[in-house]
Amino acid sequence: MTRAQRIRGLLALAIVALSLYVAMSVPVHLGLDLRGGTQIVLETRPTADDDGPDTVDRTVEVLRGRVDALGVAEPTIVRSGSDRIVVELPGVQDPAEAAEVLGRTARLSFHHVLGTAPDADATEAAAGPRPDQSRPPVLPDESGQLLRLDAAVMTGKDVEKAAARFDAQSGAGWHVTVEFKDAGRDRWAALTGEAACRPAGDPARRVAIVLDDRIVSSPQVDPSVRCGAGIGGGSTQINGAFDDGEARELALLVNGGALPVPVETVEERTVGPTLGAQAITASVWAAAVGSTLTALFVIAVYRLLGALAAVALLCYGLISYAALAALGATLTLPGLAGFVLAIGMAVDANVLVFERAREEYAAHHRPTPRSALAAGFRNALSAIADSNITTLIAAGLLFLLASGPVRGFGVTLGIGVLASMVSALVITRALADLAVSRPGLRRRPHLTGIAHTGAVRDRLARGNPRLMRHPRRWLAASAAALVLAGAGIALRGLDFGIEFTGGRQVEYATATPVDPDRARAALADAGFPHAVVQTSGENRLTVRTGQLTTAQANAVGAAVGDLTSRADELRDETIGPSLGKELRRGALIALAVALGAQLVYLAVRFRLLLGTAAVAALAHDVVILVGVFAWLGKPVDGVFLAALLTVIGYSVNDSVVVFDRLRELTRHADKERETPFRDIAGRALQQTLPRTVNTGTGAALILTALAGFGGDSLTDFALALLIGLAVGTYSSMFTATPLAVVLQERRR
């Protein structure tokens, strides 16, 4: 064993050992779509008196205090971008109540009452706050009488703490006791002392306690309080005919403090714990079945080296999981899908190496499996690097331009790609070096799996097809597919999900199957004629509408409940119109940037001509995938965007492998100037076709398992990737390569 082999072996052992330690000691943080709960995205609305760039950070701290008061276990509150805050509340199944508590500005203030307002001020009070002031000068009290208020003497910053109390002896019911800080005690004494100077019954003897532009209490100062002395003791109580919930909420808001700026809820997602558990179980089954099928396929094709690659795949899964845990990444449902998908992509690097080793051995350039394998690793390195970098570009764009679960998918996919390279180039090679060095395999090289050309290569060699004899025919077939896909987009239109349109989407689990037409009619009778109703599985019903109030949402739930004996809410998502517009724009930007980034990278690594052909094939794949979803009536949502960008990264892999071989053949051809470019391209395509078939089969097995076992939540995602895999494999061979031939011949 050489020194390099020993180093690789020790490195592989260290990576596996470290990954095992991290996986056993550091838990992975599960997203709410896997463990159940509510996610609320708040957007700050700066006001004219916004006092600094740290306003959002101070808002986060106030929200953290309110969430702590709610008693939620393991909440997450993080800043997102320049003006958004993401709040995750595990186990909370009532997003409306949580959003109400979190979104309340809670501006508490104490005012002198100057007197009752004349009729002329009633119109002013009804008009609400004026732009040039933070409080209206006139507000109705508890009975509806209009009071004119002086400027605020005290605010919530003067409050030490508040508590909800129930007074059973006096029959006053629930109230909120407020204790002031030291400075607040003096202000409270001064405020009540000035009011006490007014005669009993005078409105000016009252003190108004205002919360968010609403007088919650405006009591008269007791006649026993002396003028100028005021109420001492540093506390008071707020009476407002509260019930227990209102009193506790008011105390919570006062204790949490006022938000520095108003906030608006732009997104809500609620997932039931049952649905999250089902998603985890389904994804585990998909990973287990897909990995087993892929391992059996690789072993059947590559024998001993295939078995070692299967072991490396297990190590890949361990490394990926440990990396997610070590980075503190949140594992979401699309992230689980990305984890499963990356298993199929991890096979790609192994297949590239093994096919190059087969070529070297078959051509008698390398007399032993050991030397052929070393040459295979060396010659496949550039194709492995280029193909994985293109996928990393797509994953990076998902992380930078997407949000929520789709962003989590980008993180998982990126980690998976890096782990697959470590698995193939370090672990597989260390195991393979050790295996092919055994004396028994030198006498029986056929057991290695690389001492023969393979069934696909043998059939191509016997038939010797000239694949690029008529490149324009292939382009005509691609153009026909584009026309058909474009017709689907034009005639059927795209069914955009609520991520892109805004609105509300609720998924129910029904006791019996519900006919969607019957559900549409019931919702129309309930006042929702434009509701979109879809079924998934036997007992799943999804309703998508515009923005709904809490009462309207309850009406939708009641209408669905009348159609069956039981309807349990599994998922509830709300996207504001501004966020939907932003996500639509972000999706288009992500798509354009992805294509541009691929073009720049391929132009640098290859020629501009080949880069242009590859990017044109990518655009071809995008249009066809979108067109197929239009014909099928499938929703185009954030998960579809994740699948689309993954297809872009995955599709370009095949083009990169073909062009890498084309570049190599062009550089090393003995009679480069006399050999037509189309013949060189055809030979490159023929030589890389076995790799394309084997890699595509491995990925298809994974995606089929994901579609079959991944549950309703992942069916459309897996379907998009299966379609993208088929279209991308075709386009790399019969769109990108023929287009490169045509462009090259036009230049001459």
Coordinates of C-alpha atoms in Angstrom, one line a residue, residues 122-591:
A122 CA -66.7 63.1 16.8
T123 CA -65.9 63.1 13.2
E124 CA -62.2 63.6 14.0
A125 CA -62.2 60.7 16.4
A126 CA -63.9 58.4 13.9
A127 CA -61.3 59.3 11.2
G128 CA -58.6 57.7 13.4
P129 CA -55.0 58.9 14.0
R130 CA -53.7 61.8 12.0
P131 CA -50.4 61.4 10.1
D132 CA -48.7 64.0 12.2
Q133 CA -49.4 62.4 15.6
S134 CA -49.1 59.0 17.3
R135 CA -52.4 59.3 19.2
P136 CA -55.7 60.8 18.2
P137 CA -56.8 63.7 20.4
V138 CA -60.2 62.3 20.9
L139 CA -61.1 58.7 21.9
P140 CA -64.2 56.9 23.1
D141 CA -64.2 55.6 26.7
E142 CA -65.6 52.3 27.8
S143 CA -69.2 53.5 27.5
G144 CA -68.6 55.2 24.1
Q145 CA -68.4 58.8 25.4
L146 CA -65.8 60.8 23.5
L147 CA -63.0 62.2 25.7
R148 CA -60.4 64.7 24.8
L149 CA -57.0 63.6 26.0
D150 CA -53.8 65.5 26.8
A151 CA -50.4 64.2 25.7
A152 CA -49.2 61.0 27.3
V153 CA -47.6 61.5 30.7
M154 CA -46.5 57.9 31.1
T155 CA -45.9 54.9 28.8
G156 CA -45.4 51.2 29.1
K157 CA -41.7 51.9 29.8
D158 CA -42.7 53.1 33.2
V159 CA -44.3 49.8 34.1
E160 CA -42.4 47.2 36.2
K161 CA -44.8 44.3 35.8
A162 CA -48.5 43.5 35.3
A163 CA -50.7 40.6 36.5
A164 CA -54.2 39.4 35.8
R165 CA -56.3 39.2 39.0
F166 CA -59.7 38.0 39.9
D167 CA -61.6 39.9 42.7
A168 CA -64.3 37.5 43.9
Q169 CA -65.1 39.5 47.1
S170 CA -66.1 42.8 45.5
G171 CA -67.6 41.1 42.5
A172 CA -65.5 43.3 40.2
G173 CA -64.3 40.3 38.3
W174 CA -61.1 40.2 36.4
H175 CA -58.7 43.2 36.3
V176 CA -55.1 43.9 35.7
T177 CA -52.8 45.0 38.4
V178 CA -49.9 47.3 37.3
E179 CA -46.8 48.1 39.3
F180 CA -44.6 51.0 38.3
K181 CA -40.8 51.5 38.3
D182 CA -39.3 54.1 40.5
A183 CA -39.6 56.9 38.0
G184 CA -43.0 55.7 37.0
R185 CA -44.2 56.0 40.6
D186 CA -43.4 59.7 40.8
R187 CA -45.1 60.3 37.4
W188 CA -48.2 58.3 38.5
A189 CA -48.4 60.3 41.7
A190 CA -48.1 63.6 39.8
L191 CA -50.7 62.5 37.2
T192 CA -53.3 61.5 39.8
G193 CA -52.4 64.4 42.0
E194 CA -53.2 66.9 39.3
A195 CA -56.5 65.1 38.4
A196 CA -57.5 65.1 42.1
C197 CA -57.5 68.9 42.0
R198 CA -60.7 68.8 39.9
P199 CA -64.1 68.5 41.6
A200 CA -65.8 65.1 41.9
G201 CA -67.8 64.2 38.8
D202 CA -65.7 66.5 36.5
P203 CA -64.5 64.5 33.5
A204 CA -61.1 66.1 34.0
R205 CA -60.8 64.2 37.3
R206 CA -60.4 61.0 35.2
V207 CA -57.2 59.4 34.1
A208 CA -57.3 57.5 30.8
I209 CA -55.3 54.3 30.3
V210 CA -54.9 53.8 26.5
L211 CA -53.7 50.6 24.8
D212 CA -53.2 50.8 21.0
D213 CA -55.4 53.8 20.5
R214 CA -58.2 52.4 22.6
I215 CA -59.2 53.5 26.1
V216 CA -59.3 50.4 28.2
S217 CA -60.0 52.2 31.5
S218 CA -60.6 55.8 32.5
P219 CA -61.4 55.8 36.2
Q220 CA -62.2 58.9 38.4
V221 CA -59.5 59.6 41.0
D222 CA -61.0 58.7 44.4
P223 CA -62.3 61.7 46.4
S224 CA -60.0 60.6 49.3
V225 CA -56.9 61.5 47.2
R226 CA -55.6 65.0 48.0
C227 CA -54.9 67.6 45.4
G228 CA -51.2 67.6 44.4
A229 CA -50.4 64.5 46.5
G230 CA -51.7 61.9 44.2
I231 CA -51.8 58.1 44.6
G232 CA -48.7 56.6 46.2
G233 CA -47.6 53.1 46.5
G234 CA -46.5 52.8 42.9
S235 CA -49.3 50.6 41.6
T236 CA -52.8 50.8 40.1
Q237 CA -55.3 48.5 38.5
I238 CA -57.0 48.5 35.1
N239 CA -60.7 47.6 35.1
G240 CA -62.4 47.0 31.8
A241 CA -65.0 44.4 32.2
F242 CA -62.5 41.8 31.1
D243 CA -62.9 38.1 31.0
D244 CA -60.1 35.8 32.1
G245 CA -58.6 35.6 28.6
E246 CA -58.7 39.3 27.9
A247 CA -57.1 40.1 31.3
R248 CA -54.3 37.6 30.8
E249 CA -53.6 38.8 27.3
L250 CA -53.5 42.5 28.5
A251 CA -51.1 41.5 31.3
L252 CA -48.9 39.6 28.8
L253 CA -48.8 42.5 26.4
V254 CA -47.9 45.0 29.1
N255 CA -45.2 42.7 30.5
G256 CA -43.7 42.1 27.1
G257 CA -43.5 45.7 26.4
A258 CA -44.5 47.8 23.3
L259 CA -43.2 47.0 19.9
P260 CA -40.9 49.7 18.7
V261 CA -42.8 49.7 15.4
P262 CA -46.0 48.2 14.1
V263 CA -45.7 44.8 12.5
E264 CA -47.9 43.0 10.0
T265 CA -48.4 39.2 9.6
V266 CA -47.4 38.4 6.0
E267 CA -47.2 34.6 6.3
E268 CA -48.7 31.9 8.6
R269 CA -48.1 28.1 8.4
T270 CA -49.7 25.6 10.7
V271 CA -49.0 21.9 10.5
G272 CA -50.6 19.3 12.7
P273 CA -48.2 16.9 14.6
T274 CA -49.8 13.9 12.9
L275 CA -49.0 15.2 9.5
G276 CA -45.4 15.9 10.5
A277 CA -45.0 12.4 11.9
Q278 CA -46.5 10.9 8.7
A279 CA -44.0 12.9 6.6
I280 CA -41.0 11.7 8.6
T281 CA -42.2 8.1 8.3
A282 CA -42.9 8.4 4.6
S283 CA -39.5 10.0 3.9
V284 CA -37.6 7.3 5.9
W285 CA -39.4 4.6 3.9
A286 CA -38.5 6.4 0.7
A287 CA -34.9 6.7 1.7
A288 CA -34.7 3.1 2.8
V289 CA -36.4 1.6 -0.2
G290 CA -34.7 4.0 -2.7
S291 CA -31.3 3.4 -1.2
T292 CA -31.8 -0.4 -1.2
L293 CA -32.9 -0.4 -4.9
T294 CA -30.0 1.8 -5.9
A295 CA -27.5 -0.3 -4.0
L296 CA -28.8 -3.5 -5.6
F297 CA -28.6 -1.9 -9.0
V298 CA -25.1 -0.6 -8.5
I299 CA -24.0 -4.1 -7.2
A300 CA -25.6 -5.8 -10.2
V301 CA -23.8 -3.5 -12.7
Y302 CA -20.4 -3.1 -11.0
R303 CA -20.1 -6.2 -8.8
L304 CA -17.5 -5.8 -6.0
L305 CA -16.9 -2.1 -6.7
G306 CA -20.6 -1.6 -6.7
A307 CA -20.9 -3.2 -3.3
L308 CA -18.1 -0.9 -2.0
A309 CA -20.0 2.1 -3.5
A310 CA -23.1 0.9 -1.6
V311 CA -21.1 1.0 1.6
A312 CA -19.9 4.5 0.7
L313 CA -23.6 5.5 0.1
L314 CA -24.3 4.6 3.7
C315 CA -21.3 6.7 4.8
Y316 CA -22.7 9.5 2.6
G317 CA -26.0 9.4 4.6
L318 CA -24.1 9.5 7.9
I319 CA -21.9 12.4 6.7
S320 CA -24.9 14.4 5.5
Y321 CA -26.8 13.9 8.7
A322 CA -23.8 14.9 10.8
A323 CA -23.2 18.0 8.7
L324 CA -26.8 19.1 9.2
A325 CA -26.5 18.6 12.9
A326 CA -23.2 20.3 13.2
L327 CA -24.3 23.4 11.2
G328 CA -27.5 23.7 13.2
A329 CA -29.5 23.5 10.0
T330 CA -33.3 23.0 10.2
L331 CA -34.4 19.9 8.5
T332 CA -37.7 20.5 6.6
L333 CA -39.9 18.3 4.5
P334 CA -38.4 19.5 1.2
G335 CA -35.1 19.2 2.9
L336 CA -35.8 15.5 3.6
A337 CA -36.6 15.2 -0.1
G338 CA -33.3 16.8 -1.0
F339 CA -31.6 14.4 1.3
V340 CA -33.2 11.5 -0.5
L341 CA -32.5 13.0 -3.9
A342 CA -28.8 13.5 -3.1
I343 CA -28.5 9.8 -2.5
G344 CA -29.2 9.3 -6.2
M345 CA -26.8 12.1 -7.1
A346 CA -24.1 10.5 -4.9
V347 CA -24.2 7.5 -7.3
D348 CA -23.2 9.7 -10.2
A349 CA -19.6 10.2 -9.2
N350 CA -19.1 6.5 -8.6
V351 CA -20.6 5.7 -12.0
L352 CA -18.3 8.2 -13.7
V353 CA -15.2 6.7 -12.1
F354 CA -16.2 3.1 -12.8
E355 CA -17.1 3.8 -16.4
R356 CA -13.8 5.6 -17.1
A357 CA -12.0 2.6 -15.4
R358 CA -13.8 0.2 -17.7
E359 CA -12.7 2.2 -20.8
E360 CA -9.1 2.2 -19.6
Y361 CA -9.1 -1.5 -19.0
A362 CA -11.0 -2.4 -22.2
A363 CA -8.6 -0.3 -24.3
H364 CA -5.6 -2.1 -22.7
H365 CA -4.2 1.2 -21.6
R366 CA -4.1 -0.2 -18.1
P367 CA -3.3 -3.9 -17.7
T368 CA -4.7 -4.4 -14.2
P369 CA -7.9 -3.4 -12.4
R370 CA -5.8 -1.5 -9.9
S371 CA -4.1 0.7 -12.5
A372 CA -7.4 1.1 -14.5
L373 CA -9.2 2.2 -11.4
A374 CA -6.5 4.8 -10.6
A375 CA -6.8 6.1 -14.1
G376 CA -10.6 6.2 -13.8
F377 CA -10.4 8.4 -10.7
R378 CA -7.9 10.7 -12.3
N379 CA -9.7 11.1 -15.7
A380 CA -13.2 11.5 -14.1
L381 CA -12.2 14.2 -11.7
S382 CA -12.8 17.1 -14.0
A383 CA -16.3 15.9 -14.9
I384 CA -17.2 15.2 -11.3
A385 CA -16.1 18.6 -10.2
D386 CA -17.9 20.4 -13.0
S387 CA -21.1 18.5 -12.6
N388 CA -21.2 19.0 -8.9
I389 CA -20.3 22.7 -9.0
T390 CA -23.3 23.3 -11.3
T391 CA -25.6 21.6 -8.8
L392 CA -24.0 23.7 -6.0
I393 CA -24.8 26.8 -8.0
A394 CA -28.5 25.8 -8.0
A395 CA -28.4 25.0 -4.3
G396 CA -26.7 28.3 -3.5
L397 CA -29.4 30.2 -5.4
L398 CA -32.1 28.4 -3.5
F399 CA -30.4 29.5 -0.3
L400 CA -29.9 33.1 -1.3
L401 CA -33.1 33.8 -3.2
A402 CA -35.7 31.5 -1.7
S403 CA -37.2 31.4 1.8
G404 CA -38.8 29.0 4.2
P405 CA -38.9 25.3 3.4
V406 CA -37.5 25.8 -0.1
R407 CA -34.4 27.5 1.4
G408 CA -34.0 24.5 3.7
F409 CA -34.1 22.3 0.6
G410 CA -31.2 24.3 -0.8
V411 CA -29.1 23.8 2.3
T412 CA -29.8 20.1 2.4
L413 CA -29.0 19.7 -1.3
G414 CA -25.8 21.6 -1.0
I415 CA -24.6 19.6 2.0
G416 CA -25.6 16.4 0.1
V417 CA -23.6 17.4 -3.0
L418 CA -20.4 18.0 -0.9
A419 CA -21.0 14.8 1.1
S420 CA -21.4 12.9 -2.1
M421 CA -18.0 14.1 -3.4
V422 CA -16.3 13.1 -0.1
S423 CA -18.1 9.8 -0.3
A424 CA -17.0 9.0 -3.8
L425 CA -13.5 10.6 -4.0
V426 CA -12.3 9.6 -0.5
I427 CA -14.3 6.7 1.0
T428 CA -15.1 4.8 -2.2
R429 CA -11.5 5.2 -3.4
A430 CA -10.0 4.1 0.0
L431 CA -12.2 1.0 0.0
A432 CA -11.6 0.3 -3.7
D433 CA -7.8 0.7 -3.4
L434 CA -7.8 -1.8 -0.6
A435 CA -10.0 -4.3 -2.5
V436 CA -8.2 -4.3 -5.9
S437 CA -4.9 -4.8 -4.1
R438 CA -5.9 -8.2 -3.0
P439 CA -3.9 -11.0 -4.7
G440 CA -7.1 -13.0 -5.4
L441 CA -8.6 -10.3 -7.5
R442 CA -5.5 -10.0 -9.6
R443 CA -6.2 -13.6 -10.8
R444 CA -9.9 -13.0 -11.2
P445 CA -10.3 -9.4 -12.4
H446 CA -13.8 -9.9 -13.6
L447 CA -15.1 -9.9 -10.0
T448 CA -14.1 -6.2 -9.7
G449 CA -16.8 -5.1 -12.1
I450 CA -14.5 -3.0 -14.3
A451 CA -12.6 -5.7 -16.2
H452 CA -15.3 -5.7 -18.9
T453 CA -17.0 -3.0 -21.0
G454 CA -20.6 -3.5 -19.8
A455 CA -23.8 -4.4 -21.6
V456 CA -24.7 -0.9 -22.8
R457 CA -21.2 -0.2 -24.2
D458 CA -21.1 -3.6 -25.9
R459 CA -24.4 -3.0 -27.6
L460 CA -23.3 0.5 -28.8
A461 CA -20.1 -0.9 -30.1
R462 CA -21.9 -3.6 -32.1
G463 CA -24.4 -1.2 -33.6
N464 CA -22.0 1.7 -34.0
P465 CA -24.8 4.3 -34.3
R466 CA -23.9 7.7 -35.7
L467 CA -25.9 9.6 -33.3
M468 CA -25.0 13.0 -34.7
R469 CA -25.5 12.1 -38.4
H470 CA -28.7 14.3 -38.5
P471 CA -28.5 16.8 -35.7
R472 CA -31.3 19.0 -37.0
R473 CA -33.8 16.1 -36.7
W474 CA -33.1 16.0 -33.0
L475 CA -33.5 19.7 -32.7
A476 CA -36.8 19.4 -34.6
A477 CA -38.1 16.9 -32.1
S478 CA -37.0 19.2 -29.3
A479 CA -38.8 22.1 -31.0
A480 CA -42.0 20.0 -31.2
A481 CA -41.8 19.2 -27.5
L482 CA -41.4 23.0 -26.8
V483 CA -44.5 23.8 -28.9
L484 CA -46.5 21.2 -27.1
A485 CA -45.4 22.5 -23.7
G486 CA -46.0 26.1 -24.7
A487 CA -49.5 25.2 -25.8
G488 CA -50.2 23.8 -22.4
I489 CA -49.1 27.0 -20.7
A490 CA -51.1 29.1 -23.1
L491 CA -54.3 27.0 -23.2
R492 CA -54.4 25.6 -19.7
G493 CA -52.6 28.4 -17.8
L494 CA -50.5 27.9 -14.6
D495 CA -52.1 27.0 -11.3
F496 CA -49.9 29.2 -9.0
G497 CA -49.8 28.2 -5.4
I498 CA -50.5 30.6 -2.6
E499 CA -46.8 31.3 -2.2
F500 CA -47.0 33.3 -5.5
T501 CA -50.6 34.6 -5.4
G502 CA -51.2 35.2 -1.7
G503 CA -54.2 33.8 0.1
R504 CA -55.0 30.9 2.4
Q505 CA -54.7 27.2 1.9
V506 CA -56.1 24.6 4.3
E507 CA -55.7 20.9 4.1
Y508 CA -58.1 18.5 5.8
A509 CA -58.1 14.8 6.5
T510 CA -61.7 13.6 6.1
A511 CA -63.2 10.5 7.5
T512 CA -64.7 9.5 4.1
P513 CA -63.7 10.6 0.5
V514 CA -65.2 13.9 -0.5
D515 CA -66.1 14.7 -4.1
P516 CA -64.3 17.9 -5.1
D517 CA -67.3 19.2 -7.2
R518 CA -69.6 18.7 -4.2
A519 CA -67.1 20.5 -2.0
R520 CA -66.9 23.4 -4.5
A521 CA -70.7 23.7 -4.5
A522 CA -70.8 23.7 -0.7
L523 CA -68.2 26.4 -0.4
A524 CA -69.9 28.5 -3.1
D525 CA -73.2 28.3 -1.0
A526 CA -71.1 29.3 2.1
G527 CA -70.0 32.5 0.2
F528 CA -66.7 31.3 -1.3
P529 CA -67.5 30.8 -5.1
H530 CA -63.9 31.2 -6.1
A531 CA -62.4 28.7 -3.8
V532 CA -60.1 26.1 -5.4
V533 CA -60.7 22.6 -4.2
Q534 CA -58.3 19.7 -4.8
T535 CA -58.1 16.1 -3.5
S536 CA -54.9 14.2 -2.8
G537 CA -55.0 10.6 -1.7
E538 CA -58.3 9.0 -0.7
N539 CA -59.2 11.2 2.3
R540 CA -57.3 14.5 1.8
L541 CA -59.0 17.7 0.7
T542 CA -57.2 21.0 0.1
V543 CA -59.1 24.3 -0.1
R544 CA -57.4 27.4 -1.5
T545 CA -58.9 30.9 -1.3
G546 CA -58.0 34.5 -1.0
Q547 CA -57.3 36.2 2.3
L548 CA -59.7 35.1 5.0
T549 CA -60.7 36.5 8.4
T550 CA -61.0 34.2 11.3
A551 CA -64.7 34.0 11.0
Q552 CA -64.5 33.2 7.3
A553 CA -61.9 30.5 7.9
N554 CA -64.3 29.0 10.5
A555 CA -67.1 29.1 7.9
V556 CA -64.9 27.2 5.4
G557 CA -64.1 24.6 8.0
A558 CA -67.8 24.2 8.8
A559 CA -68.7 23.8 5.1
V560 CA -66.1 21.1 4.7
G561 CA -67.2 19.4 8.0
D562 CA -70.8 19.2 6.7
L563 CA -69.6 17.0 3.8
T564 CA -68.3 14.2 6.0
S565 CA -68.6 12.9 9.5
R566 CA -65.2 14.2 10.5
A567 CA -62.7 16.7 9.0
D568 CA -59.4 17.3 10.8
E569 CA -57.3 20.3 9.9
L570 CA -53.8 19.1 8.9
R571 CA -52.2 22.2 7.5
D572 CA -53.1 25.9 7.4
E573 CA -51.0 28.4 5.4
T574 CA -51.6 32.1 4.9
I575 CA -49.5 34.2 2.6
G576 CA -50.0 38.0 2.4
P577 CA -50.4 39.6 -1.1
S578 CA -47.2 41.6 -0.8
L579 CA -45.2 38.5 0.1
G580 CA -46.8 36.5 -2.7
K581 CA -45.8 39.2 -5.2
E582 CA -42.3 39.3 -3.8
L583 CA -42.0 35.5 -4.0
R584 CA -43.1 35.6 -7.7
R585 CA -40.5 38.2 -8.5
G586 CA -37.9 36.2 -6.5
A587 CA -38.8 33.0 -8.4
L588 CA -38.2 34.7 -11.8
I589 CA -35.0 36.3 -10.5
A590 CA -33.8 32.9 -9.2
L591 CA -34.6 31.3 -12.6

